[in-house]
Short mmCIF file of C-alpha atoms and ligand atoms in Angstrom, two decimals:
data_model
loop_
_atom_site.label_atom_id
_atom_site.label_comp_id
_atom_site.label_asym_id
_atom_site.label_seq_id
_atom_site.Cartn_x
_atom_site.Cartn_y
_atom_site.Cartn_z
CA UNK K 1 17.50 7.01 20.54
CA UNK K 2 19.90 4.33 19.77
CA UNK K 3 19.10 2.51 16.87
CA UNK K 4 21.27 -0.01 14.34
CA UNK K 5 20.61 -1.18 11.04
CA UNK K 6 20.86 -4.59 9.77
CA UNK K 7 21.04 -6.64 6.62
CA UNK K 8 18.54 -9.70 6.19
CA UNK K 9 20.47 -12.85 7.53
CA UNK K 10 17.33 -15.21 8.05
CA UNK K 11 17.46 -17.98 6.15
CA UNK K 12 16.00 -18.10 2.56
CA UNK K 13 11.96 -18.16 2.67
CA UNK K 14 10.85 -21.36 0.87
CA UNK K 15 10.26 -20.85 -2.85
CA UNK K 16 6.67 -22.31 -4.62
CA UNK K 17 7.89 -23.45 -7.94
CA UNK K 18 4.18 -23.92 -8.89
CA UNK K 19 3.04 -20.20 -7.93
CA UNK K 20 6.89 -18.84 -9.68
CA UNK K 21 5.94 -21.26 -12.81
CA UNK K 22 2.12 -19.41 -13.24
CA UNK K 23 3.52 -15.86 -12.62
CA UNK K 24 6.43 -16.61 -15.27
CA UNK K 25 3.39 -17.60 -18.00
CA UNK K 26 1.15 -14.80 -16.79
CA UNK K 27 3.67 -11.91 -16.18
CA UNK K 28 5.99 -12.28 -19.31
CA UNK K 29 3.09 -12.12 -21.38
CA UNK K 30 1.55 -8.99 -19.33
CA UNK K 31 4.34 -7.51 -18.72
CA UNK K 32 7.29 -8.53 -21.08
CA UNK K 33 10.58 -7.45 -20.07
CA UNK K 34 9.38 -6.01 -17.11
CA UNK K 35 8.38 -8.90 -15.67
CA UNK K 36 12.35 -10.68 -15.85
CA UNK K 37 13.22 -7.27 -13.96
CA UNK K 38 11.17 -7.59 -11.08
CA UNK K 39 11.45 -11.34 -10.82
CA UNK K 40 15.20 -10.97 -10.23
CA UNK K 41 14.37 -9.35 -6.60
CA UNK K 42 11.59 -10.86 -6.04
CA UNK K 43 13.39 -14.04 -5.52
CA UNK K 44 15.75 -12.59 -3.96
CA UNK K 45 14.40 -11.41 -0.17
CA UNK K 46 18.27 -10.73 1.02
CA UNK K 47 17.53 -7.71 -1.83
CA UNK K 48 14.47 -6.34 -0.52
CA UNK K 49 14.42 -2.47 1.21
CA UNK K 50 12.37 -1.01 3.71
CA UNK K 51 11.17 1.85 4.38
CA UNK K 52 10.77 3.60 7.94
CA UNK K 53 7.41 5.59 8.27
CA UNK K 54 7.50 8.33 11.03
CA UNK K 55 4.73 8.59 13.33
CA UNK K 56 4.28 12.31 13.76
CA UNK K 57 2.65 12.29 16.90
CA UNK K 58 5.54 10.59 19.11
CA UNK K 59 8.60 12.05 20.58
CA UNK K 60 11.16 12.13 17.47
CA UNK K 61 13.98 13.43 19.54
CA UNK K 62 17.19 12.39 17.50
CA UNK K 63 15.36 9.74 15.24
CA UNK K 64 16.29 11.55 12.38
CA UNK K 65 19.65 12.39 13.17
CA UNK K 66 20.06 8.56 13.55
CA UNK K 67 18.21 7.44 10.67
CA UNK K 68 20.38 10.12 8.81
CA UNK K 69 23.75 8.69 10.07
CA UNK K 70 22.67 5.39 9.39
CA UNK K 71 22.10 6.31 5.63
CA UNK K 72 18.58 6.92 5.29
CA UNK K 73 17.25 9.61 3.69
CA UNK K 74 13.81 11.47 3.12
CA UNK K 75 11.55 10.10 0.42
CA UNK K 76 9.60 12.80 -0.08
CA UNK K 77 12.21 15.44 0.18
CA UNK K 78 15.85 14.29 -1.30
CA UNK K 79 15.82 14.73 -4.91
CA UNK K 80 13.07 17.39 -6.18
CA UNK K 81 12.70 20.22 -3.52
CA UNK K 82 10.98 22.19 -5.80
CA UNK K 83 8.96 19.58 -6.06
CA UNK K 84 5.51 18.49 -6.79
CA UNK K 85 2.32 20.59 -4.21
CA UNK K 86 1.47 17.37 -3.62
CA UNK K 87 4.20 15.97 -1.63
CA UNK K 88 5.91 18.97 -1.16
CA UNK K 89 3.77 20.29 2.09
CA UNK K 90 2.56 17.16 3.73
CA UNK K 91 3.86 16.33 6.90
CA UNK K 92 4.32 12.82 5.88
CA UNK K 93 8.22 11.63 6.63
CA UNK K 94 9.44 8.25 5.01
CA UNK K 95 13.20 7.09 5.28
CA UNK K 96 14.46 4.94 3.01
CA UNK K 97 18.09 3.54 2.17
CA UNK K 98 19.59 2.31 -0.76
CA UNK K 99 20.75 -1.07 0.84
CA UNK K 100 18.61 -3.72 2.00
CA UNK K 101 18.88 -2.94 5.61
CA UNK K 102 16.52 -2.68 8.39
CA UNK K 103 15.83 -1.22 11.61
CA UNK K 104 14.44 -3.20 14.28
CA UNK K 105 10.54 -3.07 14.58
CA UNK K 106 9.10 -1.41 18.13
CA UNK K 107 7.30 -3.17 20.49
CA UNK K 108 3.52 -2.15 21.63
CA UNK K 109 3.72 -0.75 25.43
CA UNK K 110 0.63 0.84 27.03
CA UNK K 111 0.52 4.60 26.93
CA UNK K 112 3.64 4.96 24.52
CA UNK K 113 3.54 5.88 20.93
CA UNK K 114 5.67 3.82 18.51
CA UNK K 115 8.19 6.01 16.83
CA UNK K 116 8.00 4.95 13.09
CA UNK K 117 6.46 1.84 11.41
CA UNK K 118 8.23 -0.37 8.76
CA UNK K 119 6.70 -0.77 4.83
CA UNK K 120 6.91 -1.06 1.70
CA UNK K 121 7.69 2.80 0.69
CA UNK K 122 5.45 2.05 -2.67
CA UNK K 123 2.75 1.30 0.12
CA UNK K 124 2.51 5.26 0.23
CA UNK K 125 1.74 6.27 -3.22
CA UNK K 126 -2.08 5.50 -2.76
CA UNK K 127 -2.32 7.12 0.74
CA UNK K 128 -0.52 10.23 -1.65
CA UNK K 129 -2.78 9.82 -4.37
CA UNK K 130 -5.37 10.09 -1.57
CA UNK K 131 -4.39 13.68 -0.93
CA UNK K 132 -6.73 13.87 2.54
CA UNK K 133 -6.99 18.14 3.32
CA UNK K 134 -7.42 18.68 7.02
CA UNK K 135 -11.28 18.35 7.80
CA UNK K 136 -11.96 15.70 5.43
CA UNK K 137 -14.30 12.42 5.72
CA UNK K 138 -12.22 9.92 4.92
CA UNK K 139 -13.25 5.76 4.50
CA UNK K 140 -10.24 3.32 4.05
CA UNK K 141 -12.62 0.49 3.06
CA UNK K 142 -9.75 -2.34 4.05
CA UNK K 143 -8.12 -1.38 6.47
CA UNK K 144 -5.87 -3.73 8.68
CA UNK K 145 -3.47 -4.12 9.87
CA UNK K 146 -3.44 0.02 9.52
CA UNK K 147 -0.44 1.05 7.79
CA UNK K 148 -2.36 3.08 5.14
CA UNK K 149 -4.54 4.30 7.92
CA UNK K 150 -1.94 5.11 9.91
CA UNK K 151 0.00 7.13 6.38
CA UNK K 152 -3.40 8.83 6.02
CA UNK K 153 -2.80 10.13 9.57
CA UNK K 154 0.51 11.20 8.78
CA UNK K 155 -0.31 13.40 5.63
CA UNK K 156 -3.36 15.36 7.39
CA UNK K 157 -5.99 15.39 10.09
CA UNK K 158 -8.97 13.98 8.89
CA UNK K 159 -12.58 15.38 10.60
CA UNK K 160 -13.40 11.94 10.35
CA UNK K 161 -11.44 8.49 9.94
CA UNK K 162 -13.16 5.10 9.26
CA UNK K 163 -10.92 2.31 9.32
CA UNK K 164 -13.00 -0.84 8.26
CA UNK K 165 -11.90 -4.60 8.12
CA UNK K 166 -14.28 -7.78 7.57
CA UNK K 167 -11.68 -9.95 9.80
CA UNK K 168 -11.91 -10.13 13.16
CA UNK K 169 -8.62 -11.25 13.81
CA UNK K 170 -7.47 -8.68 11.39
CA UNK K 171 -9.87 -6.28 12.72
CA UNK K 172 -8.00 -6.86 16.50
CA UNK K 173 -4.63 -5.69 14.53
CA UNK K 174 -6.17 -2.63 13.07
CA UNK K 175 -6.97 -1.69 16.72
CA UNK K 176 -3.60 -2.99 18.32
CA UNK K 177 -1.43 -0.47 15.70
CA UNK K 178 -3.69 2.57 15.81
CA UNK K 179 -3.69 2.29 20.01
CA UNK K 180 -0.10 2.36 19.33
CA UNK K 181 0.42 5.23 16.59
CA UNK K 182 -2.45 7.38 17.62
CA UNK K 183 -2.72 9.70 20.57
CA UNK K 184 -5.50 9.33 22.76
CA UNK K 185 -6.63 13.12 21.89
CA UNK K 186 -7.33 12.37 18.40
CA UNK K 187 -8.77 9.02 18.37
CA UNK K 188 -12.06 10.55 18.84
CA UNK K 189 -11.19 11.15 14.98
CA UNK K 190 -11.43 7.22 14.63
CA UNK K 191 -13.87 5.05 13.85
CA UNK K 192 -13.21 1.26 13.05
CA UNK K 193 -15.82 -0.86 12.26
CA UNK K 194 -16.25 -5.01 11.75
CA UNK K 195 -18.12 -5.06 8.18
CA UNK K 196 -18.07 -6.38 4.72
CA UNK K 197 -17.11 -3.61 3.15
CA UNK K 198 -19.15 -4.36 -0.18
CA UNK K 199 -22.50 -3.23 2.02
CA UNK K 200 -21.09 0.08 3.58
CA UNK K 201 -22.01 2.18 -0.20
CA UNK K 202 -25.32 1.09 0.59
CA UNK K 203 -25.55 1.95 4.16
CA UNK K 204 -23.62 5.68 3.91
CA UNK K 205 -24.31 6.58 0.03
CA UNK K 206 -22.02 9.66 -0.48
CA UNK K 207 -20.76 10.05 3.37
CA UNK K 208 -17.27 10.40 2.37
CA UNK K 209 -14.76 13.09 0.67
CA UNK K 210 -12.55 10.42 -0.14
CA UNK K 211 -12.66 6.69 0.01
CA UNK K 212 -9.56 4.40 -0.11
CA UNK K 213 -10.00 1.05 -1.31
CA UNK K 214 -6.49 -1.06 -0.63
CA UNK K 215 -8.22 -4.09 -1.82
CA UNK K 216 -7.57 -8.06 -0.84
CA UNK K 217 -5.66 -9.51 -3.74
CA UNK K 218 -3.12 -12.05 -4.69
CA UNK K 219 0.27 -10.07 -2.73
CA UNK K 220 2.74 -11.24 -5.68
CA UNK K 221 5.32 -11.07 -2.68
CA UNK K 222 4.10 -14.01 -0.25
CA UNK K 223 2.35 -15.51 -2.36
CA UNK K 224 6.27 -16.81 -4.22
CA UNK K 225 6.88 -18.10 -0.94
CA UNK K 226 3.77 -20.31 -0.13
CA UNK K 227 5.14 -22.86 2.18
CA UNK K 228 3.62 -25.79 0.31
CA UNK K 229 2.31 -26.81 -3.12
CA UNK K 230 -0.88 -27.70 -2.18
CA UNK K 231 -1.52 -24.36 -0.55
CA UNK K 232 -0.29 -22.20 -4.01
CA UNK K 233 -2.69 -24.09 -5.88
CA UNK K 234 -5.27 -23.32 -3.97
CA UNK K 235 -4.34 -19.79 -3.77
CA UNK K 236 -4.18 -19.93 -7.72
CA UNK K 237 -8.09 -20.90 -7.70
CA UNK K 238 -8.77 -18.55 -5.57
CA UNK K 239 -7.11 -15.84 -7.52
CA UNK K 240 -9.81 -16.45 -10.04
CA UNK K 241 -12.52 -14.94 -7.63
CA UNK K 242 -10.71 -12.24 -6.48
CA UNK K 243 -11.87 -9.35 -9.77
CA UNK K 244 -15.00 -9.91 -8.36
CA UNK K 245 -14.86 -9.19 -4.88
CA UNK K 246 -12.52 -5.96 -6.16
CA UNK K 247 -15.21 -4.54 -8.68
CA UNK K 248 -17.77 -4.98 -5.73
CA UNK K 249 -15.64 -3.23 -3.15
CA UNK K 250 -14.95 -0.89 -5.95
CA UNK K 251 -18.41 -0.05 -6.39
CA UNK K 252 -19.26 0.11 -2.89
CA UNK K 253 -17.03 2.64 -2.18
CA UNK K 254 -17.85 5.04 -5.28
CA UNK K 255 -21.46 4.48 -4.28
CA UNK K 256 -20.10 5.24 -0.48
CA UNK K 257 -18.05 8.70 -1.93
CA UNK K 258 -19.75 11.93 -2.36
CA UNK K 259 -20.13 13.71 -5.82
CA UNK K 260 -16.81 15.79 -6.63
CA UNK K 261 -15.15 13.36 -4.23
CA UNK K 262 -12.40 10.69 -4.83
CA UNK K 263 -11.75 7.05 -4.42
CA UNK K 264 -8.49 5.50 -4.37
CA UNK K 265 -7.81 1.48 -5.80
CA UNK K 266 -4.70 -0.17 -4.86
CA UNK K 267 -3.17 -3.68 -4.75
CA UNK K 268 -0.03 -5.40 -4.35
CA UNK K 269 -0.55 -7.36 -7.46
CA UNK K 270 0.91 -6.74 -11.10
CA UNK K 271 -1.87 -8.76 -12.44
CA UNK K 272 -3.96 -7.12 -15.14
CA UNK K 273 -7.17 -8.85 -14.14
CA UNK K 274 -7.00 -7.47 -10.61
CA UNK K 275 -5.80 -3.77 -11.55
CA UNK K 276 -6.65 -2.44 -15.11
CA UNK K 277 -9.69 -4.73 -15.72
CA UNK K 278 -11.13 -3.91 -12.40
CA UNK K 279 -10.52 -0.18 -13.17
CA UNK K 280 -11.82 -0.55 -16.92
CA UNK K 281 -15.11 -3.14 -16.09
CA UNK K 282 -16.23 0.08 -12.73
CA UNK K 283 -15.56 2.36 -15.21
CA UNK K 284 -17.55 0.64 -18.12
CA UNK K 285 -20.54 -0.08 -15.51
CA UNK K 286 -20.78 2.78 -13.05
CA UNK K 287 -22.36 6.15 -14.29
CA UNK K 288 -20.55 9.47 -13.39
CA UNK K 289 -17.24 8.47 -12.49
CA UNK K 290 -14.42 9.63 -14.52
CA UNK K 291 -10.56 8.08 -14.03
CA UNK K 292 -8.18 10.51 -12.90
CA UNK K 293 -4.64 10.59 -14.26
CA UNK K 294 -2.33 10.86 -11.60
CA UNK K 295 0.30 14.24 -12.38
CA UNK K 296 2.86 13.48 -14.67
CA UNK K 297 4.67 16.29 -11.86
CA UNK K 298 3.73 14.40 -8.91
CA UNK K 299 4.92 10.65 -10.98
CA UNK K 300 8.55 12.67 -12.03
CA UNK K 301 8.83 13.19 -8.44
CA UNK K 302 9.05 10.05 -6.98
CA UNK K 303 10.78 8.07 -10.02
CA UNK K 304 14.13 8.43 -8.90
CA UNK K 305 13.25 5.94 -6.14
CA UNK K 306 9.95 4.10 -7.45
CA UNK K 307 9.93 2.01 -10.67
CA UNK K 308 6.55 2.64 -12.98
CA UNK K 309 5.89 -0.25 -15.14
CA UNK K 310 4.84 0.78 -18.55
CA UNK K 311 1.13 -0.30 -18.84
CA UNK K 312 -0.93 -1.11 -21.42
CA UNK K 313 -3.62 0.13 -21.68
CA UNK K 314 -2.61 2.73 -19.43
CA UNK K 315 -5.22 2.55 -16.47
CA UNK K 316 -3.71 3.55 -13.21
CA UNK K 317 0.19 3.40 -12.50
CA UNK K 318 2.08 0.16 -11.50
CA UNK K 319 5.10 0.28 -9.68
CA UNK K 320 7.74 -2.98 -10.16
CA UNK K 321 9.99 -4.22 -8.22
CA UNK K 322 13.54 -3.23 -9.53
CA UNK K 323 17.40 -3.77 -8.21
CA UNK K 324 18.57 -1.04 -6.21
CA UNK K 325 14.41 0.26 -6.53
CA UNK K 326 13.16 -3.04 -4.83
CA UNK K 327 9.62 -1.12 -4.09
CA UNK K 328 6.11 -2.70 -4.98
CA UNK K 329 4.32 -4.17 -6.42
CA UNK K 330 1.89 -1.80 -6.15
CA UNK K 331 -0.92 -0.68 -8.32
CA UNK K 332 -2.43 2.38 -7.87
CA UNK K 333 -5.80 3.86 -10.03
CA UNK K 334 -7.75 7.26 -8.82
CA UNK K 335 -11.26 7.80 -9.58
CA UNK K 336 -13.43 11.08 -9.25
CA UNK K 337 -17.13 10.61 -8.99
CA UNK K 338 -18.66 13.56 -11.01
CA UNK K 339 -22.73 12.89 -10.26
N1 SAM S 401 -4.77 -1.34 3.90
C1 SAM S 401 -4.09 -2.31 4.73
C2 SAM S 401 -2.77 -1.73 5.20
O1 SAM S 401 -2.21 -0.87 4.52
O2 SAM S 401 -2.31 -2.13 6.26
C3 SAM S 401 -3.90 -3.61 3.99
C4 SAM S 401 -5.20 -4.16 3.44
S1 SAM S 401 -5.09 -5.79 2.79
C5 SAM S 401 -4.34 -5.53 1.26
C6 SAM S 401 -6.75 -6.12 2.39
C7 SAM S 401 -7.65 -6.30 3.59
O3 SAM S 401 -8.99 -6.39 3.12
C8 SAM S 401 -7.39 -7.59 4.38
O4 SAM S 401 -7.17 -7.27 5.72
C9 SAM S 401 -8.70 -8.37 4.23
O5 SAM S 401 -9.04 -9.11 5.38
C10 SAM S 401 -9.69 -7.26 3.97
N2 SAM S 401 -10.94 -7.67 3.29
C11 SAM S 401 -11.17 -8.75 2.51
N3 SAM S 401 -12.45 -8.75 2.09
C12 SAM S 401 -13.03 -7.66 2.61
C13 SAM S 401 -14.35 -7.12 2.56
N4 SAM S 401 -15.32 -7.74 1.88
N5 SAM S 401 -14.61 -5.99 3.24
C14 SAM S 401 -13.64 -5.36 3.94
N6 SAM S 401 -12.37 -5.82 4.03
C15 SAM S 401 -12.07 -6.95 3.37
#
């Protein structure tokens, strides 16, 4: 495997000064000091890192070696060997480097498995959170394009995988990246399916050991780099809708989870209304579901290289965008339905 690693030269993405003027109101106020932090790289793209997901099931002859003399090292395995069960004895591997470099993506070829695929390391902490055992029935409620499916693949071997997406042209990406992560012996394993997820609760009450729900939201990310005014106001209206679509896809899949089993919310947002307030409104409304703290152990263990916003209330964790941690945003709560 040859493989080089380059810093970001593309020109600067276009800045919305409208979308940067409402997240400077909303975010200082939510988040205080935090928010001046994580601002700093997210206007800054040259600053952003990425991380390399392996894909267990292709030939990883020298990848590793090559990743390693390029810089990279493990996420899961670097700093805390002694570390937490519940990274400790997953198969899941994620390289990451401390400079904003990348490697270049792979291309899809017929009957050849992509090596690794690129993301946003923070991307992984609700496929951990998930904690799929071998056997399990698992739902990922929102599926494309398929990088959490495809991490969920990577941590265990489901008995069951359904991969759902309410896009069709999104739906056609889900299918593209798991033809080209998944080997044809265990995509019997896989079922993707074209639906609003709000109505699949309904139609498979209490199918599932664990549900994950890696809802639409406003992505904080793009959304500073809307390519015109008119479009990050619209966007901004939009964003008003969004809790509600959330709570119902929340719902949905606790109503879609069996008792004793879990469900998994995540976004790419630091806004309140789309993370705690979801959370605390499901919570408020939903009989027999309890929130789950994630381990204190299993948070330790990843904070040398993820930054955890200090939330309050504290519903769920939030990681922020930091220098030299440039992962996130990502929001991440766990739920356990009891009855
Ligand atoms: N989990 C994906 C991954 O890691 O690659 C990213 C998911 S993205 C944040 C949210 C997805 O939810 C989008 O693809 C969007 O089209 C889809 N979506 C929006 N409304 C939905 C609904 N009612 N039911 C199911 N999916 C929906």
């Amino acid at each position: 495997t040859q493989l080089a690693a380059q810093y970001i030269s593309k020109p600067q993405k276009q800045l919305c000064e409208t979308v940067l003027k409402y997240f400077d109101r909303q975010y200082s106020e939510e988040l205080g000091e935090q928010w001046w932090n994580a601002r700093d790289v997210l206007l800054n793209p040259l600053s952003w890192q990425y991380g390399v997901l392996l894909n267990r099931f292709s030939d990883l002859t020298n990848l590793k070696q090559c990743l390693a003399e390029l810089g990279y090292t493990n996420l899961l395995q670097q700093t805390h060997p002694e570390s937490h069960s519940q990274t400790a004895d997953i198969p899941l591997q994620c390289f990451i480097h401390p400079d904003p470099v990348r490697i270049p993506t792979q291309s899809h070829h017929t009957g050849w498995l992509k090596q690794y695929y690129l993301l946003n390391a923070a991307s992984l902490l609700p496929v951990l959170a998930l904690n799929v055992q071998e056997g399990e029935n698992v739902l990922d409620l929102c599926a494309a394009p398929g990088g959490k499916s495809l991490a969920i693949l990577q941590t265990a071997t489901p008995g069951l995988l359904h991969c759902n997406e309410v896009d069709q042209h999104r739906h056609d990406w889900l299918l593209k990246t798991l033809e080209s992560y998944v080997p044809p012996s265990l995509r019997h394993l896989l079922s993707v399916t074209l639906q609003d997820g709000r109505s699949i609760g309904t139609m498979q009450p209490g199918a599932y050991d664990k549900v994950l729900v890696d809802a639409p939201c406003s992505n904080d990310r793009s959304w500073l780099y809307t390519p015109d005014t008119h479009r990050g106001e619209m966007w901004l209206k939009e964003r008003t809708q969004l809790p509600l679509l959330q709570k119902e896809l929340l719902c949905s899949a606790l109503a879609a989870v069996r008792p004793g089993g879990i469900v998994v919310y995540s976004t790419c947002t630091m806004s309140r209304a789309e993370n705690q307030s979801v959370v605390e409104e499901v919570l408020a409304s939903y009989p027999g579901v309890e929130l789950q703290e994630l381990e204190q152990q299993f948070i330790d263990s990843l904070s040398d290289h993820f930054c955890f916003a200090h939330l309050h209330p504290s519903v769920g964790q939030l990681v922020i965008p930091q220098k030299g941690k440039t992962w996130g945003p990502m929001y991440v709560s766990q739920l356990k339905k009891i009855y």
